mmCIF file of C-alpha atoms in Angstrom:
data_model
loop_
_atom_site.group_PDB
_atom_site.id
_atom_site.type_symbol
_atom_site.label_atom_id
_atom_site.label_comp_id
_atom_site.label_asym_id
_atom_site.label_seq_id
_atom_site.Cartn_x
_atom_site.Cartn_y
_atom_site.Cartn_z
ATOM 1 C CA UNK A 1 -6.111 6.928 -11.301
ATOM 2 C CA UNK A 2 -6.736 3.303 -10.327
ATOM 3 C CA UNK A 3 -3.138 2.632 -9.349
ATOM 4 C CA UNK A 4 -2.172 0.797 -12.557
ATOM 5 C CA UNK A 5 1.400 0.832 -13.810
ATOM 6 C CA UNK A 6 2.500 -0.780 -17.053
ATOM 7 C CA UNK A 7 6.074 -1.596 -17.981
ATOM 8 C CA UNK A 8 7.815 -1.169 -20.248
ATOM 9 C CA UNK A 9 5.979 1.768 -21.780
ATOM 10 C CA UNK A 10 7.821 1.408 -25.073
ATOM 11 C CA UNK A 11 9.714 -1.528 -26.538
ATOM 12 C CA UNK A 12 11.192 -2.509 -29.866
ATOM 13 C CA UNK A 13 11.958 -6.172 -30.307
ATOM 14 C CA UNK A 14 12.918 -8.563 -33.055
ATOM 15 C CA UNK A 15 10.673 -11.133 -34.653
ATOM 16 C CA UNK A 16 10.887 -14.464 -32.887
ATOM 17 C CA UNK A 17 11.975 -13.152 -29.511
ATOM 18 C CA UNK A 18 9.880 -13.543 -26.367
ATOM 19 C CA UNK A 19 8.522 -10.393 -24.782
ATOM 20 C CA UNK A 20 6.873 -9.891 -21.405
ATOM 21 C CA UNK A 21 4.751 -6.896 -20.488
ATOM 22 C CA UNK A 22 3.977 -6.253 -16.859
ATOM 23 C CA UNK A 23 0.895 -4.745 -15.294
ATOM 24 C CA UNK A 24 1.109 -3.769 -11.641
ATOM 25 C CA UNK A 25 -1.803 -2.559 -9.528
ATOM 26 C CA UNK A 26 -1.750 -1.272 -5.990
ATOM 27 C CA UNK A 27 -5.403 -1.525 -4.968
ATOM 28 C CA UNK A 28 -5.998 -5.259 -4.631
ATOM 29 C CA UNK A 29 -8.442 -5.562 -7.532
ATOM 30 C CA UNK A 30 -9.495 -9.089 -8.340
ATOM 31 C CA UNK A 31 -10.119 -8.698 -12.074
ATOM 32 C CA UNK A 32 -7.365 -7.675 -14.466
ATOM 33 C CA UNK A 33 -7.363 -7.572 -18.259
ATOM 34 C CA UNK A 34 -4.984 -7.238 -21.196
ATOM 35 C CA UNK A 35 -6.221 -5.507 -24.344
ATOM 36 C CA UNK A 36 -4.566 -4.570 -27.591
ATOM 37 C CA UNK A 37 -5.571 -1.549 -29.620
ATOM 38 C CA UNK A 38 -5.143 -1.369 -33.378
ATOM 39 C CA UNK A 39 -6.440 1.024 -36.015
ATOM 40 C CA UNK A 40 -9.707 -0.215 -37.462
ATOM 41 C CA UNK A 41 -10.182 -2.800 -34.716
ATOM 42 C CA UNK A 42 -10.445 -0.747 -31.577
ATOM 43 C CA UNK A 43 -9.790 -2.412 -28.237
ATOM 44 C CA UNK A 44 -9.729 -6.208 -28.236
ATOM 45 C CA UNK A 45 -9.416 -8.466 -25.205
ATOM 46 C CA UNK A 46 -6.407 -10.791 -25.173
ATOM 47 C CA UNK A 47 -6.620 -12.482 -21.775
ATOM 48 C CA UNK A 48 -8.075 -11.714 -18.407
ATOM 49 C CA UNK A 49 -7.660 -12.848 -14.808
ATOM 50 C CA UNK A 50 -10.216 -13.273 -12.063
ATOM 51 C CA UNK A 51 -7.787 -14.075 -9.288
ATOM 52 C CA UNK A 52 -4.344 -15.411 -8.499
ATOM 53 C CA UNK A 53 -3.569 -18.213 -10.947
ATOM 54 C CA UNK A 54 -7.043 -17.857 -12.472
ATOM 55 C CA UNK A 55 -6.935 -16.689 -16.072
ATOM 56 C CA UNK A 56 -8.971 -17.111 -19.223
ATOM 57 C CA UNK A 57 -8.729 -16.316 -22.913
ATOM 58 C CA UNK A 58 -10.203 -13.337 -24.655
ATOM 59 C CA UNK A 59 -11.036 -12.907 -28.312
ATOM 60 C CA UNK A 60 -7.442 -12.566 -29.624
ATOM 61 C CA UNK A 61 -5.408 -14.855 -27.375
ATOM 62 C CA UNK A 62 -3.390 -16.770 -29.995
ATOM 63 C CA UNK A 63 0.337 -16.150 -29.591
ATOM 64 C CA UNK A 64 -0.068 -14.764 -26.068
ATOM 65 C CA UNK A 65 0.118 -16.247 -22.603
ATOM 66 C CA UNK A 66 -0.467 -14.696 -19.202
ATOM 67 C CA UNK A 67 0.397 -15.359 -15.615
ATOM 68 C CA UNK A 68 -0.819 -14.029 -12.326
ATOM 69 C CA UNK A 69 1.180 -15.347 -9.360
ATOM 70 C CA UNK A 70 0.350 -12.361 -7.149
ATOM 71 C CA UNK A 71 -2.783 -10.223 -6.919
ATOM 72 C CA UNK A 72 -0.893 -7.108 -7.891
ATOM 73 C CA UNK A 73 0.876 -8.355 -11.017
ATOM 74 C CA UNK A 74 -0.547 -9.593 -14.317
ATOM 75 C CA UNK A 75 2.047 -10.500 -16.926
ATOM 76 C CA UNK A 76 1.462 -10.779 -20.662
ATOM 77 C CA UNK A 77 3.987 -12.819 -22.642
ATOM 78 C CA UNK A 78 4.410 -12.939 -26.379
ATOM 79 C CA UNK A 79 6.021 -16.322 -26.745
ATOM 80 C CA UNK A 80 7.622 -15.590 -30.115
ATOM 81 C CA UNK A 81 6.885 -12.065 -31.260
ATOM 82 C CA UNK A 82 5.600 -11.493 -34.784
ATOM 83 C CA UNK A 83 5.115 -8.288 -36.740
ATOM 84 C CA UNK A 84 1.344 -8.688 -36.407
ATOM 85 C CA UNK A 85 1.781 -8.221 -32.677
ATOM 86 C CA UNK A 86 3.045 -4.688 -33.157
ATOM 87 C CA UNK A 87 0.404 -2.811 -31.239
ATOM 88 C CA UNK A 88 -0.451 -0.797 -28.183
ATOM 89 C CA UNK A 89 -1.209 -2.976 -25.183
ATOM 90 C CA UNK A 90 -3.417 -1.795 -22.342
ATOM 91 C CA UNK A 91 -3.861 -3.356 -18.966
ATOM 92 C CA UNK A 92 -7.149 -2.746 -17.160
ATOM 93 C CA UNK A 93 -8.733 -3.499 -13.816
ATOM 94 C CA UNK A 94 -12.350 -3.845 -12.770
ATOM 95 C CA UNK A 95 -13.492 -1.945 -9.729
ATOM 96 C CA UNK A 96 -16.793 -2.826 -8.117
ATOM 97 C CA UNK A 97 -19.051 -0.475 -6.232
ATOM 98 C CA UNK A 98 -22.584 -0.735 -4.982
ATOM 99 C CA UNK A 99 -23.816 0.620 -8.304
ATOM 100 C CA UNK A 100 -21.846 -1.642 -10.598
ATOM 101 C CA UNK A 101 -18.471 -2.361 -12.146
ATOM 102 C CA UNK A 102 -16.134 0.150 -13.708
ATOM 103 C CA UNK A 103 -13.113 -0.648 -15.848
ATOM 104 C CA UNK A 104 -9.989 1.503 -15.570
ATOM 105 C CA UNK A 105 -7.072 1.377 -17.999
ATOM 106 C CA UNK A 106 -3.351 1.786 -17.620
ATOM 107 C CA UNK A 107 -1.328 4.154 -19.751
ATOM 108 C CA UNK A 108 -0.347 1.584 -22.352
ATOM 109 C CA UNK A 109 2.723 -0.237 -23.617
ATOM 110 C CA UNK A 110 3.790 0.497 -27.184
ATOM 111 C CA UNK A 111 5.368 -2.586 -28.748
ATOM 112 C CA UNK A 112 7.065 -2.648 -32.119
ATOM 113 C CA UNK A 113 8.184 -5.981 -33.574
ATOM 114 C CA UNK A 114 10.744 -5.597 -36.360
ATOM 115 C CA UNK B 1 -16.590 -10.093 -31.814
ATOM 116 C CA UNK B 2 -19.532 -7.832 -31.265
ATOM 117 C CA UNK B 3 -18.970 -4.122 -31.514
ATOM 118 C CA UNK B 4 -20.991 -1.170 -30.419
ATOM 119 C CA UNK B 5 -21.924 1.266 -33.161
ATOM 120 C CA UNK B 6 -20.447 4.728 -32.970
ATOM 121 C CA UNK B 7 -20.720 7.101 -35.881
ATOM 122 C CA UNK B 8 -19.501 9.165 -37.515
ATOM 123 C CA UNK B 9 -15.828 8.232 -37.175
ATOM 124 C CA UNK B 10 -14.848 11.894 -36.961
ATOM 125 C CA UNK B 11 -16.563 15.080 -35.866
ATOM 126 C CA UNK B 12 -15.425 18.654 -36.369
ATOM 127 C CA UNK B 13 -16.891 21.422 -34.269
ATOM 128 C CA UNK B 14 -16.188 25.039 -33.418
ATOM 129 C CA UNK B 15 -14.975 25.973 -29.955
ATOM 130 C CA UNK B 16 -17.953 26.841 -27.789
ATOM 131 C CA UNK B 17 -20.371 24.539 -29.591
ATOM 132 C CA UNK B 18 -22.165 21.616 -28.000
ATOM 133 C CA UNK B 19 -21.707 18.119 -29.447
ATOM 134 C CA UNK B 20 -23.605 14.895 -28.940
ATOM 135 C CA UNK B 21 -22.394 11.350 -29.604
ATOM 136 C CA UNK B 22 -24.455 8.202 -29.764
ATOM 137 C CA UNK B 23 -23.606 4.607 -29.094
ATOM 138 C CA UNK B 24 -25.989 1.866 -30.148
ATOM 139 C CA UNK B 25 -26.179 -1.890 -29.925
ATOM 140 C CA UNK B 26 -28.441 -4.743 -30.920
ATOM 141 C CA UNK B 27 -27.937 -6.237 -27.445
ATOM 142 C CA UNK B 28 -28.925 -5.135 -23.994
ATOM 143 C CA UNK B 29 -26.223 -3.939 -21.628
ATOM 144 C CA UNK B 30 -26.437 -3.302 -17.917
ATOM 145 C CA UNK B 31 -23.573 -0.864 -17.703
ATOM 146 C CA UNK B 32 -22.493 1.834 -20.138
ATOM 147 C CA UNK B 33 -19.111 3.509 -19.853
ATOM 148 C CA UNK B 34 -17.733 6.487 -21.751
ATOM 149 C CA UNK B 35 -13.991 7.011 -22.173
ATOM 150 C CA UNK B 36 -11.751 9.657 -23.712
ATOM 151 C CA UNK B 37 -8.345 8.833 -25.121
ATOM 152 C CA UNK B 38 -5.645 11.363 -25.890
ATOM 153 C CA UNK B 39 -2.758 10.521 -28.243
ATOM 154 C CA UNK B 40 -0.138 8.356 -26.569
ATOM 155 C CA UNK B 41 -2.246 7.672 -23.509
ATOM 156 C CA UNK B 42 -4.719 5.141 -22.224
ATOM 157 C CA UNK B 43 -8.509 5.558 -22.209
ATOM 158 C CA UNK B 44 -9.686 7.652 -19.278
ATOM 159 C CA UNK B 45 -13.104 7.017 -17.805
ATOM 160 C CA UNK B 46 -15.453 9.982 -18.164
ATOM 161 C CA UNK B 47 -18.819 8.714 -16.995
ATOM 162 C CA UNK B 48 -20.254 5.370 -15.828
ATOM 163 C CA UNK B 49 -23.967 4.563 -16.122
ATOM 164 C CA UNK B 50 -25.588 1.650 -14.309
ATOM 165 C CA UNK B 51 -29.350 2.086 -14.626
ATOM 166 C CA UNK B 52 -31.702 2.413 -17.594
ATOM 167 C CA UNK B 53 -32.772 6.023 -18.006
ATOM 168 C CA UNK B 54 -29.966 7.305 -15.789
ATOM 169 C CA UNK B 55 -28.654 10.759 -16.653
ATOM 170 C CA UNK B 56 -25.254 11.629 -15.186
ATOM 171 C CA UNK B 57 -23.093 14.717 -15.487
ATOM 172 C CA UNK B 58 -19.385 15.302 -15.032
ATOM 173 C CA UNK B 59 -18.650 18.996 -15.497
ATOM 174 C CA UNK B 60 -19.524 19.902 -19.072
ATOM 175 C CA UNK B 61 -20.198 16.272 -19.941
ATOM 176 C CA UNK B 62 -23.589 14.608 -19.652
ATOM 177 C CA UNK B 63 -24.353 11.009 -20.502
ATOM 178 C CA UNK B 64 -27.545 9.007 -20.530
ATOM 179 C CA UNK B 65 -28.270 5.294 -20.318
ATOM 180 C CA UNK B 66 -30.981 4.600 -22.911
ATOM 181 C CA UNK B 67 -34.313 3.373 -21.646
ATOM 182 C CA UNK B 68 -34.148 0.294 -23.912
ATOM 183 C CA UNK B 69 -30.647 -0.491 -22.527
ATOM 184 C CA UNK B 70 -29.408 -0.744 -26.111
ATOM 185 C CA UNK B 71 -27.991 2.733 -26.413
ATOM 186 C CA UNK B 72 -26.310 5.617 -24.672
ATOM 187 C CA UNK B 73 -25.348 9.151 -25.573
ATOM 188 C CA UNK B 74 -22.668 11.568 -24.453
ATOM 189 C CA UNK B 75 -23.091 15.311 -24.701
ATOM 190 C CA UNK B 76 -20.281 17.829 -24.374
ATOM 191 C CA UNK B 77 -21.382 21.402 -23.838
ATOM 192 C CA UNK B 78 -19.436 24.573 -24.612
ATOM 193 C CA UNK B 79 -16.531 22.679 -26.161
ATOM 194 C CA UNK B 80 -12.955 23.804 -25.596
ATOM 195 C CA UNK B 81 -9.739 22.876 -27.447
ATOM 196 C CA UNK B 82 -8.725 20.294 -24.829
ATOM 197 C CA UNK B 83 -11.867 18.283 -25.627
ATOM 198 C CA UNK B 84 -10.002 17.035 -28.708
ATOM 199 C CA UNK B 85 -9.501 13.291 -28.587
ATOM 200 C CA UNK B 86 -11.131 9.951 -29.242
ATOM 201 C CA UNK B 87 -14.342 9.164 -27.387
ATOM 202 C CA UNK B 88 -15.211 5.501 -26.824
ATOM 203 C CA UNK B 89 -18.338 3.928 -25.491
ATOM 204 C CA UNK B 90 -18.297 0.526 -23.831
ATOM 205 C CA UNK B 91 -21.068 -1.774 -22.667
ATOM 206 C CA UNK B 92 -20.986 -4.485 -20.074
ATOM 207 C CA UNK B 93 -23.517 -7.178 -19.360
ATOM 208 C CA UNK B 94 -24.367 -8.503 -15.918
ATOM 209 C CA UNK B 95 -21.670 -10.040 -13.728
ATOM 210 C CA UNK B 96 -18.277 -8.957 -12.475
ATOM 211 C CA UNK B 97 -16.633 -11.325 -14.929
ATOM 212 C CA UNK B 98 -18.540 -9.918 -17.855
ATOM 213 C CA UNK B 99 -16.259 -8.446 -20.438
ATOM 214 C CA UNK B 100 -16.596 -5.062 -22.074
ATOM 215 C CA UNK B 101 -17.792 -4.548 -25.619
ATOM 216 C CA UNK B 102 -16.367 -1.399 -27.221
ATOM 217 C CA UNK B 103 -17.302 1.022 -29.916
ATOM 218 C CA UNK B 104 -14.557 1.984 -32.362
ATOM 219 C CA UNK B 105 -14.563 5.536 -31.127
ATOM 220 C CA UNK B 106 -15.269 8.995 -32.500
ATOM 221 C CA UNK B 107 -12.403 11.385 -33.117
ATOM 222 C CA UNK B 108 -13.418 14.876 -32.065
ATOM 223 C CA UNK B 109 -11.684 17.953 -33.436
ATOM 224 C CA UNK B 110 -12.378 21.395 -32.016
ATOM 225 C CA UNK B 111 -11.551 24.481 -34.091
ATOM 226 C CA UNK B 112 -10.506 27.516 -32.028
#
């Protein structure tokens, strides 16, 4: 357990509405990530953050924005939800040790866009 | 984007059997990670490997970092019903900001 909490865990929303998913971590990790997981595609990186107010795009960033105003919170916003954004969203953090980096995932947020 | 190769997509074994899974790539990675995912949950880290040739165990699980740095394997010994799930490999190149590359996962079924 790397102290990651995602909210909400499940959400149903209508097409065209904005949606924000929150990732909260308690262990002061610098790097945080948002992934989506879809059948046939596996885990794909949406956006990531390497510090407060420092973010960058991943491979599937279109239609998503992120913000990180505090170390502990990384928010993912779907500006205008579409059915193609129905997915499971995972937040992750990177933990460094003397040996190397390890990525830990949250429990996921299931989003359905109708 | 680049993917790691995991095959087959599904494996069916009998309880008590050992099973081995491979993960291969055309690129070199400096870290290999193995995860298990149960339905409705997030991936859980099983084993992390940081050095070519490294062999690491976690209970009944053993994983190795290939000597070429382009592959890794995970072995589960004496399988039990709770080993059912999806097993993912992930590779990471050098640097804390380096992103993970994932395999698509292998779904393991264990017959009692």
